[in-house]
Amino acid sequence: MNRADFVEGLRGGSAVALASAPFGALFGALAVENGMSLAEAAFMSATVYAGASQMVGIELFGHNVHAWLIVLSILAVNFRHVLYSAALARYIGHFTPVQKFLTFFLLVDPQFAEAVKRSEAGKPLTFAWYFGFGIIIYIPWVLISIAGGMLGGFIGDPKAIGLDILLPAYFLGIVLGFRKRDNFLPVALVSAVASVLAYRYVGSPWHVSLGAAAGIVLAALLPLAPQEPDLEADALQSEVHEV
């Protein structure tokens, strides 16, 4: 792997690791509070590795729900990752099968957002950068989940100190990072309204997938904004032809 790309990935992911630390600690605390052992909480963080669906999972564990329903609920929350992987596929065609496996395992929301932004900015999406960005988030996530499980008793009720607002605020920040894209406002608005309605009439966690589906349908129906001509690229091409 290219060492410079790997170090660049580590630097970029470290900010995300720091921002996600409260979520990891909160998950560990809630997991132990809902009857999971410390080892089970650590195993879930290491294998599921998806903050929102982990929260859904432990909530269902605490209510003695059937295992198949827990799996289905987690799948509903994580369905967006199917869309993430499809959107990312065109940028990672040069990865080996093993690299693609690790790529999709580490594919969380900020990983996807930064990988797409990097590719669209014309920078090469190397596995070294991607792995560095992902591993610096993954390892602290697991370790902090364990710490949260060990020290969860000192946190008390997370809602009493406002920790329950961290996850929505985190996702809102990711969404706003794409605010300059075509048709962002109508798609985001429809997704939000559909999600709220689904939460009211269908229930959690299905509102996540239903809200996303509504936004996808609208995005597919709306026309793309006309692309402005790239004058700089045209000038460069003209110079090449002249030479």
PDB file of C-alpha atoms in Angstrom:
ATOM      1  CA  MET A   1       0.000   0.000   0.000  1.00  0.00           C
ATOM      2  CA  ASN A   2       1.054   3.573  -0.625  1.00  0.00           C
ATOM      3  CA  ARG A   3       2.229   4.891   2.730  1.00  0.00           C
ATOM      4  CA  ALA A   4       1.390   8.537   1.975  1.00  0.00           C
ATOM      5  CA  ASP A   5      -2.202   7.655   1.049  1.00  0.00           C
ATOM      6  CA  PHE A   6      -2.536   5.469   4.138  1.00  0.00           C
ATOM      7  CA  VAL A   7      -1.336   8.265   6.440  1.00  0.00           C
ATOM      8  CA  GLU A   8      -3.667  10.732   4.704  1.00  0.00           C
ATOM      9  CA  GLY A   9      -6.536   8.331   5.337  1.00  0.00           C
ATOM     10  CA  LEU A  10      -5.581   8.016   8.995  1.00  0.00           C
ATOM     11  CA  ARG A  11      -5.593  11.777   9.377  1.00  0.00           C
ATOM     12  CA  GLY A  12      -8.964  12.183   7.710  1.00  0.00           C
ATOM     13  CA  GLY A  13     -10.583   9.360   9.676  1.00  0.00           C
ATOM     14  CA  SER A  14      -9.228  10.467  13.043  1.00  0.00           C
ATOM     15  CA  ALA A  15     -11.658  13.388  13.157  1.00  0.00           C
ATOM     16  CA  VAL A  16     -14.563  11.005  12.511  1.00  0.00           C
ATOM     17  CA  ALA A  17     -13.252   8.611  15.167  1.00  0.00           C
ATOM     18  CA  LEU A  18     -13.215  11.431  17.694  1.00  0.00           C
ATOM     19  CA  ALA A  19     -16.725  12.572  16.732  1.00  0.00           C
ATOM     20  CA  SER A  20     -18.142   9.030  16.924  1.00  0.00           C
ATOM     21  CA  ALA A  21     -16.567   8.257  20.312  1.00  0.00           C
ATOM     22  CA  PRO A  22     -19.672   9.335  22.293  1.00  0.00           C
ATOM     23  CA  PHE A  23     -21.831   7.005  20.185  1.00  0.00           C
ATOM     24  CA  GLY A  24     -19.555   4.070  20.905  1.00  0.00           C
ATOM     25  CA  ALA A  25     -19.562   4.780  24.629  1.00  0.00           C
ATOM     26  CA  LEU A  26     -23.325   5.226  24.589  1.00  0.00           C
ATOM     27  CA  PHE A  27     -23.816   1.925  22.793  1.00  0.00           C
ATOM     28  CA  GLY A  28     -21.642   0.047  25.289  1.00  0.00           C
ATOM     29  CA  ALA A  29     -23.492   1.560  28.222  1.00  0.00           C
ATOM     30  CA  LEU A  30     -26.933   0.832  26.780  1.00  0.00           C
ATOM     31  CA  ALA A  31     -25.960  -2.692  25.729  1.00  0.00           C
ATOM     32  CA  VAL A  32     -24.899  -3.659  29.249  1.00  0.00           C
ATOM     33  CA  GLU A  33     -27.935  -1.887  30.690  1.00  0.00           C
ATOM     34  CA  ASN A  34     -30.185  -4.004  28.430  1.00  0.00           C
ATOM     35  CA  GLY A  35     -28.690  -7.263  29.660  1.00  0.00           C
ATOM     36  CA  MET A  36     -25.822  -7.919  27.273  1.00  0.00           C
ATOM     37  CA  SER A  37     -22.474  -8.995  28.665  1.00  0.00           C
ATOM     38  CA  LEU A  38     -19.395  -6.898  27.988  1.00  0.00           C
ATOM     39  CA  ALA A  39     -18.088  -9.584  25.609  1.00  0.00           C
ATOM     40  CA  GLU A  40     -21.391  -9.644  23.695  1.00  0.00           C
ATOM     41  CA  ALA A  41     -21.404  -5.864  23.357  1.00  0.00           C
ATOM     42  CA  ALA A  42     -17.821  -5.897  22.070  1.00  0.00           C
ATOM     43  CA  PHE A  43     -18.614  -8.724  19.634  1.00  0.00           C
ATOM     44  CA  MET A  44     -21.617  -6.820  18.276  1.00  0.00           C
ATOM     45  CA  SER A  45     -19.551  -3.665  17.741  1.00  0.00           C
ATOM     46  CA  ALA A  46     -16.812  -5.664  16.014  1.00  0.00           C
ATOM     47  CA  THR A  47     -19.114  -7.598  13.676  1.00  0.00           C
ATOM     48  CA  VAL A  48     -22.210  -5.478  13.036  1.00  0.00           C
ATOM     49  CA  TYR A  49     -20.207  -2.224  13.132  1.00  0.00           C
ATOM     50  CA  ALA A  50     -23.088   0.157  12.456  1.00  0.00           C
ATOM     51  CA  GLY A  51     -24.056   2.573  15.189  1.00  0.00           C
ATOM     52  CA  ALA A  52     -27.719   3.158  14.362  1.00  0.00           C
ATOM     53  CA  SER A  53     -28.571  -0.510  13.804  1.00  0.00           C
ATOM     54  CA  GLN A  54     -26.647  -1.523  16.913  1.00  0.00           C
ATOM     55  CA  MET A  55     -28.847   0.840  18.915  1.00  0.00           C
ATOM     56  CA  VAL A  56     -31.944  -0.701  17.347  1.00  0.00           C
ATOM     57  CA  GLY A  57     -30.643  -4.180  18.082  1.00  0.00           C
ATOM     58  CA  ILE A  58     -30.042  -3.651  21.777  1.00  0.00           C
ATOM     59  CA  GLU A  59     -33.413  -1.966  22.187  1.00  0.00           C
ATOM     60  CA  LEU A  60     -35.080  -5.075  20.743  1.00  0.00           C
ATOM     61  CA  PHE A  61     -32.868  -7.390  22.805  1.00  0.00           C
ATOM     62  CA  GLY A  62     -34.153  -5.666  25.918  1.00  0.00           C
ATOM     63  CA  HIS A  63     -37.757  -6.460  24.951  1.00  0.00           C
ATOM     64  CA  ASN A  64     -37.172 -10.196  24.334  1.00  0.00           C
ATOM     65  CA  VAL A  65     -38.080  -9.941  20.644  1.00  0.00           C
ATOM     66  CA  HIS A  66     -37.623 -12.987  18.363  1.00  0.00           C
ATOM     67  CA  ALA A  67     -34.160 -13.258  16.810  1.00  0.00           C
ATOM     68  CA  TRP A  68     -35.472 -13.171  13.218  1.00  0.00           C
ATOM     69  CA  LEU A  69     -37.258  -9.889  13.894  1.00  0.00           C
ATOM     70  CA  ILE A  70     -34.075  -8.363  15.334  1.00  0.00           C
ATOM     71  CA  VAL A  71     -32.126  -9.399  12.231  1.00  0.00           C
ATOM     72  CA  LEU A  72     -34.841  -8.035   9.945  1.00  0.00           C
ATOM     73  CA  SER A  73     -34.982  -4.741  11.842  1.00  0.00           C
ATOM     74  CA  ILE A  74     -31.221  -4.295  11.645  1.00  0.00           C
ATOM     75  CA  LEU A  75     -31.400  -5.075   7.930  1.00  0.00           C
ATOM     76  CA  ALA A  76     -34.048  -2.378   7.514  1.00  0.00           C
ATOM     77  CA  VAL A  77     -31.806   0.223   9.145  1.00  0.00           C
ATOM     78  CA  ASN A  78     -28.754  -0.904   7.171  1.00  0.00           C
ATOM     79  CA  PHE A  79     -30.520  -1.125   3.817  1.00  0.00           C
ATOM     80  CA  ARG A  80     -28.963   2.189   2.825  1.00  0.00           C
ATOM     81  CA  HIS A  81     -25.603   0.392   2.709  1.00  0.00           C
ATOM     82  CA  VAL A  82     -26.828  -1.517  -0.347  1.00  0.00           C
ATOM     83  CA  LEU A  83     -27.219   1.847  -2.062  1.00  0.00           C
ATOM     84  CA  TYR A  84     -23.856   3.023  -0.733  1.00  0.00           C
ATOM     85  CA  SER A  85     -22.064  -0.006  -2.139  1.00  0.00           C
ATOM     86  CA  ALA A  86     -23.761   0.376  -5.535  1.00  0.00           C
ATOM     87  CA  ALA A  87     -22.736   4.040  -5.735  1.00  0.00           C
ATOM     88  CA  LEU A  88     -19.177   3.246  -4.665  1.00  0.00           C
ATOM     89  CA  ALA A  89     -18.694   0.284  -7.021  1.00  0.00           C
ATOM     90  CA  ARG A  90     -17.625   2.399 -10.000  1.00  0.00           C
ATOM     91  CA  TYR A  91     -14.758   3.892  -8.006  1.00  0.00           C
ATOM     92  CA  ILE A  92     -13.272   0.634  -6.699  1.00  0.00           C
ATOM     93  CA  GLY A  93     -13.207  -1.544  -9.804  1.00  0.00           C
ATOM     94  CA  HIS A  94      -9.419  -1.769  -9.506  1.00  0.00           C
ATOM     95  CA  PHE A  95      -9.544  -3.248  -5.978  1.00  0.00           C
ATOM     96  CA  THR A  96      -8.804  -6.944  -5.478  1.00  0.00           C
ATOM     97  CA  PRO A  97     -11.606  -9.218  -4.143  1.00  0.00           C
ATOM     98  CA  VAL A  98     -10.066  -9.164  -0.649  1.00  0.00           C
ATOM     99  CA  GLN A  99      -9.781  -5.386  -0.763  1.00  0.00           C
ATOM    100  CA  LYS A 100     -13.420  -5.103  -1.856  1.00  0.00           C
ATOM    101  CA  PHE A 101     -14.480  -7.325   1.062  1.00  0.00           C
ATOM    102  CA  LEU A 102     -12.690  -5.046   3.528  1.00  0.00           C
ATOM    103  CA  THR A 103     -14.015  -1.989   1.709  1.00  0.00           C
ATOM    104  CA  PHE A 104     -17.636  -3.010   2.153  1.00  0.00           C
ATOM    105  CA  PHE A 105     -17.087  -4.181   5.725  1.00  0.00           C
ATOM    106  CA  LEU A 106     -15.761  -0.736   6.674  1.00  0.00           C
ATOM    107  CA  LEU A 107     -18.467   1.069   4.669  1.00  0.00           C
ATOM    108  CA  VAL A 108     -20.140   3.308   7.219  1.00  0.00           C
ATOM    109  CA  ASP A 109     -21.789   6.657   6.523  1.00  0.00           C
ATOM    110  CA  PRO A 110     -18.784   9.009   6.841  1.00  0.00           C
ATOM    111  CA  GLN A 111     -16.591   6.512   4.968  1.00  0.00           C
ATOM    112  CA  PHE A 112     -18.989   6.576   2.024  1.00  0.00           C
ATOM    113  CA  ALA A 113     -19.376  10.361   2.081  1.00  0.00           C
ATOM    114  CA  GLU A 114     -15.643  11.052   2.119  1.00  0.00           C
ATOM    115  CA  ALA A 115     -14.866   8.380  -0.503  1.00  0.00           C
ATOM    116  CA  VAL A 116     -17.402   9.855  -2.930  1.00  0.00           C
ATOM    117  CA  LYS A 117     -16.233  13.413  -2.297  1.00  0.00           C
ATOM    118  CA  ARG A 118     -12.629  12.365  -2.855  1.00  0.00           C
ATOM    119  CA  SER A 119     -13.466  10.609  -6.124  1.00  0.00           C
ATOM    120  CA  GLU A 120     -15.608  13.465  -7.433  1.00  0.00           C
ATOM    121  CA  ALA A 121     -12.800  15.903  -6.619  1.00  0.00           C
ATOM    122  CA  GLY A 122     -10.573  13.989  -9.042  1.00  0.00           C
ATOM    123  CA  LYS A 123      -8.352  12.407  -6.395  1.00  0.00           C
ATOM    124  CA  PRO A 124      -7.530   8.709  -6.758  1.00  0.00           C
ATOM    125  CA  LEU A 125      -9.533   6.432  -4.466  1.00  0.00           C
ATOM    126  CA  THR A 126      -6.770   4.050  -3.433  1.00  0.00           C
ATOM    127  CA  PHE A 127      -7.234   1.145  -1.071  1.00  0.00           C
ATOM    128  CA  ALA A 128      -4.433   2.516   1.114  1.00  0.00           C
ATOM    129  CA  TRP A 129      -6.362   5.750   1.709  1.00  0.00           C
ATOM    130  CA  TYR A 130      -9.678   3.946   2.160  1.00  0.00           C
ATOM    131  CA  PHE A 131      -8.284   1.389   4.600  1.00  0.00           C
ATOM    132  CA  GLY A 132      -6.442   4.032   6.617  1.00  0.00           C
ATOM    133  CA  PHE A 133      -9.586   6.139   6.863  1.00  0.00           C
ATOM    134  CA  GLY A 134     -11.688   3.143   7.893  1.00  0.00           C
ATOM    135  CA  ILE A 135      -9.396   1.377  10.341  1.00  0.00           C
ATOM    136  CA  ILE A 136      -8.784   4.495  12.439  1.00  0.00           C
ATOM    137  CA  ILE A 137     -12.567   4.670  12.975  1.00  0.00           C
ATOM    138  CA  TYR A 138     -13.194   0.944  13.425  1.00  0.00           C
ATOM    139  CA  ILE A 139     -10.638   0.107  16.130  1.00  0.00           C
ATOM    140  CA  PRO A 140     -11.525   3.030  18.461  1.00  0.00           C
ATOM    141  CA  TRP A 141     -15.223   2.269  17.940  1.00  0.00           C
ATOM    142  CA  VAL A 142     -14.806  -1.245  19.316  1.00  0.00           C
ATOM    143  CA  LEU A 143     -12.529  -0.164  22.162  1.00  0.00           C
ATOM    144  CA  ILE A 144     -14.750   2.728  23.208  1.00  0.00           C
ATOM    145  CA  SER A 145     -17.796   0.444  23.122  1.00  0.00           C
ATOM    146  CA  ILE A 146     -16.036  -1.754  25.660  1.00  0.00           C
ATOM    147  CA  ALA A 147     -15.135   1.261  27.780  1.00  0.00           C
ATOM    148  CA  GLY A 148     -18.747   2.455  27.635  1.00  0.00           C
ATOM    149  CA  GLY A 149     -19.933  -0.943  28.826  1.00  0.00           C
ATOM    150  CA  MET A 150     -17.480  -0.899  31.721  1.00  0.00           C
ATOM    151  CA  LEU A 151     -18.226   2.659  32.791  1.00  0.00           C
ATOM    152  CA  GLY A 152     -21.872   2.857  31.752  1.00  0.00           C
ATOM    153  CA  GLY A 153     -23.063   2.948  35.345  1.00  0.00           C
ATOM    154  CA  PHE A 154     -21.449   6.356  35.767  1.00  0.00           C
ATOM    155  CA  ILE A 155     -23.359   7.805  32.790  1.00  0.00           C
ATOM    156  CA  GLY A 156     -26.823   7.169  34.202  1.00  0.00           C
ATOM    157  CA  ASP A 157     -29.735   8.076  31.942  1.00  0.00           C
ATOM    158  CA  PRO A 158     -28.230   9.211  28.592  1.00  0.00           C
ATOM    159  CA  LYS A 159     -31.302  11.308  27.793  1.00  0.00           C
ATOM    160  CA  ALA A 160     -30.858  13.284  31.005  1.00  0.00           C
ATOM    161  CA  ILE A 161     -27.567  14.728  29.726  1.00  0.00           C
ATOM    162  CA  GLY A 162     -28.649  15.049  26.089  1.00  0.00           C
ATOM    163  CA  LEU A 163     -26.647  12.171  24.589  1.00  0.00           C
ATOM    164  CA  ASP A 164     -29.695  10.945  22.697  1.00  0.00           C
ATOM    165  CA  ILE A 165     -29.446  13.944  20.349  1.00  0.00           C
ATOM    166  CA  LEU A 166     -25.912  13.054  19.189  1.00  0.00           C
ATOM    167  CA  LEU A 167     -26.925  10.476  16.602  1.00  0.00           C
ATOM    168  CA  PRO A 168     -29.499  12.656  14.777  1.00  0.00           C
ATOM    169  CA  ALA A 169     -27.103  15.605  14.786  1.00  0.00           C
ATOM    170  CA  TYR A 170     -24.322  13.406  13.410  1.00  0.00           C
ATOM    171  CA  PHE A 171     -26.425  12.161  10.487  1.00  0.00           C
ATOM    172  CA  LEU A 172     -27.721  15.664   9.778  1.00  0.00           C
ATOM    173  CA  GLY A 173     -24.132  16.842   9.378  1.00  0.00           C
ATOM    174  CA  ILE A 174     -23.437  14.101   6.831  1.00  0.00           C
ATOM    175  CA  VAL A 175     -26.573  14.944   4.851  1.00  0.00           C
ATOM    176  CA  LEU A 176     -25.740  18.661   4.755  1.00  0.00           C
ATOM    177  CA  GLY A 177     -22.344  17.796   3.324  1.00  0.00           C
ATOM    178  CA  PHE A 178     -24.157  17.025   0.045  1.00  0.00           C
ATOM    179  CA  ARG A 179     -26.272  20.195   0.062  1.00  0.00           C
ATOM    180  CA  LYS A 180     -24.675  21.547  -3.139  1.00  0.00           C
ATOM    181  CA  ARG A 181     -25.789  18.574  -5.220  1.00  0.00           C
ATOM    182  CA  ASP A 182     -28.530  18.873  -7.820  1.00  0.00           C
ATOM    183  CA  ASN A 183     -32.075  18.641  -6.418  1.00  0.00           C
ATOM    184  CA  PHE A 184     -30.751  18.308  -2.863  1.00  0.00           C
ATOM    185  CA  LEU A 185     -33.512  20.338  -1.188  1.00  0.00           C
ATOM    186  CA  PRO A 186     -36.598  18.579  -2.632  1.00  0.00           C
ATOM    187  CA  VAL A 187     -35.071  15.112  -2.197  1.00  0.00           C
ATOM    188  CA  ALA A 188     -34.020  15.790   1.399  1.00  0.00           C
ATOM    189  CA  LEU A 189     -37.398  17.347   2.208  1.00  0.00           C
ATOM    190  CA  VAL A 190     -39.409  14.460   0.765  1.00  0.00           C
ATOM    191  CA  SER A 191     -37.195  11.927   2.529  1.00  0.00           C
ATOM    192  CA  ALA A 192     -37.673  13.722   5.842  1.00  0.00           C
ATOM    193  CA  VAL A 193     -41.447  14.003   5.496  1.00  0.00           C
ATOM    194  CA  ALA A 194     -41.809  10.382   4.391  1.00  0.00           C
ATOM    195  CA  SER A 195     -39.622   9.224   7.275  1.00  0.00           C
ATOM    196  CA  VAL A 196     -41.689  11.141   9.824  1.00  0.00           C
ATOM    197  CA  LEU A 197     -44.939   9.776   8.410  1.00  0.00           C
ATOM    198  CA  ALA A 198     -43.547   6.245   8.346  1.00  0.00           C
ATOM    199  CA  TYR A 199     -42.392   6.582  11.939  1.00  0.00           C
ATOM    200  CA  ARG A 200     -45.886   7.716  12.913  1.00  0.00           C
ATOM    201  CA  TYR A 201     -47.899   5.108  11.031  1.00  0.00           C
ATOM    202  CA  VAL A 202     -45.484   2.174  10.487  1.00  0.00           C
ATOM    203  CA  GLY A 203     -42.999   2.512  13.312  1.00  0.00           C
ATOM    204  CA  SER A 204     -39.277   2.193  13.901  1.00  0.00           C
ATOM    205  CA  PRO A 205     -36.931   1.116  12.342  1.00  0.00           C
ATOM    206  CA  TRP A 206     -38.835   0.945   9.055  1.00  0.00           C
ATOM    207  CA  HIS A 207     -39.059   4.724   8.794  1.00  0.00           C
ATOM    208  CA  VAL A 208     -35.344   4.827   7.900  1.00  0.00           C
ATOM    209  CA  SER A 209     -35.678   2.679   4.771  1.00  0.00           C
ATOM    210  CA  LEU A 210     -39.069   4.101   3.762  1.00  0.00           C
ATOM    211  CA  GLY A 211     -37.798   7.671   4.003  1.00  0.00           C
ATOM    212  CA  ALA A 212     -34.760   6.765   1.921  1.00  0.00           C
ATOM    213  CA  ALA A 213     -36.946   5.010  -0.669  1.00  0.00           C
ATOM    214  CA  ALA A 214     -39.142   8.093  -1.047  1.00  0.00           C
ATOM    215  CA  GLY A 215     -36.095  10.262  -1.652  1.00  0.00           C
ATOM    216  CA  ILE A 216     -34.693   7.802  -4.202  1.00  0.00           C
ATOM    217  CA  VAL A 217     -37.953   7.697  -6.149  1.00  0.00           C
ATOM    218  CA  LEU A 218     -38.128  11.490  -6.304  1.00  0.00           C
ATOM    219  CA  ALA A 219     -34.459  11.771  -7.305  1.00  0.00           C
ATOM    220  CA  ALA A 220     -35.081   9.307 -10.152  1.00  0.00           C
ATOM    221  CA  LEU A 221     -38.077  11.330 -11.390  1.00  0.00           C
ATOM    222  CA  LEU A 222     -36.524  14.796 -11.210  1.00  0.00           C
ATOM    223  CA  PRO A 223     -34.514  16.005 -14.220  1.00  0.00           C
ATOM    224  CA  LEU A 224     -30.833  16.662 -13.727  1.00  0.00           C
ATOM    225  CA  ALA A 225     -29.680  20.260 -13.774  1.00  0.00           C
ATOM    226  CA  PRO A 226     -27.880  21.212 -17.009  1.00  0.00           C
ATOM    227  CA  GLN A 227     -24.134  20.862 -16.686  1.00  0.00           C
ATOM    228  CA  GLU A 228     -22.084  24.004 -17.162  1.00  0.00           C
ATOM    229  CA  PRO A 229     -19.378  23.666 -19.804  1.00  0.00           C
ATOM    230  CA  ASP A 230     -15.902  23.099 -18.432  1.00  0.00           C
ATOM    231  CA  LEU A 231     -14.104  25.954 -20.190  1.00  0.00           C
ATOM    232  CA  GLU A 232     -10.754  25.105 -18.668  1.00  0.00           C
ATOM    233  CA  ALA A 233     -10.921  21.497 -19.863  1.00  0.00           C
ATOM    234  CA  ASP A 234     -12.047  22.623 -23.354  1.00  0.00           C
ATOM    235  CA  ALA A 235      -9.133  25.067 -23.586  1.00  0.00           C
ATOM    236  CA  LEU A 236      -6.673  22.386 -22.526  1.00  0.00           C
ATOM    237  CA  GLN A 237      -8.098  19.976 -25.080  1.00  0.00           C
ATOM    238  CA  SER A 238      -7.775  22.619 -27.824  1.00  0.00           C
ATOM    239  CA  GLU A 239      -4.133  23.187 -26.915  1.00  0.00           C
ATOM    240  CA  VAL A 240      -3.459  19.446 -27.140  1.00  0.00           C
ATOM    241  CA  HIS A 241      -5.050  19.274 -30.604  1.00  0.00           C
ATOM    242  CA  GLU A 242      -3.003  22.260 -31.766  1.00  0.00           C
ATOM    243  CA  VAL A 243       0.206  20.601 -30.602  1.00  0.00           C
TER     244      VAL A 243
END
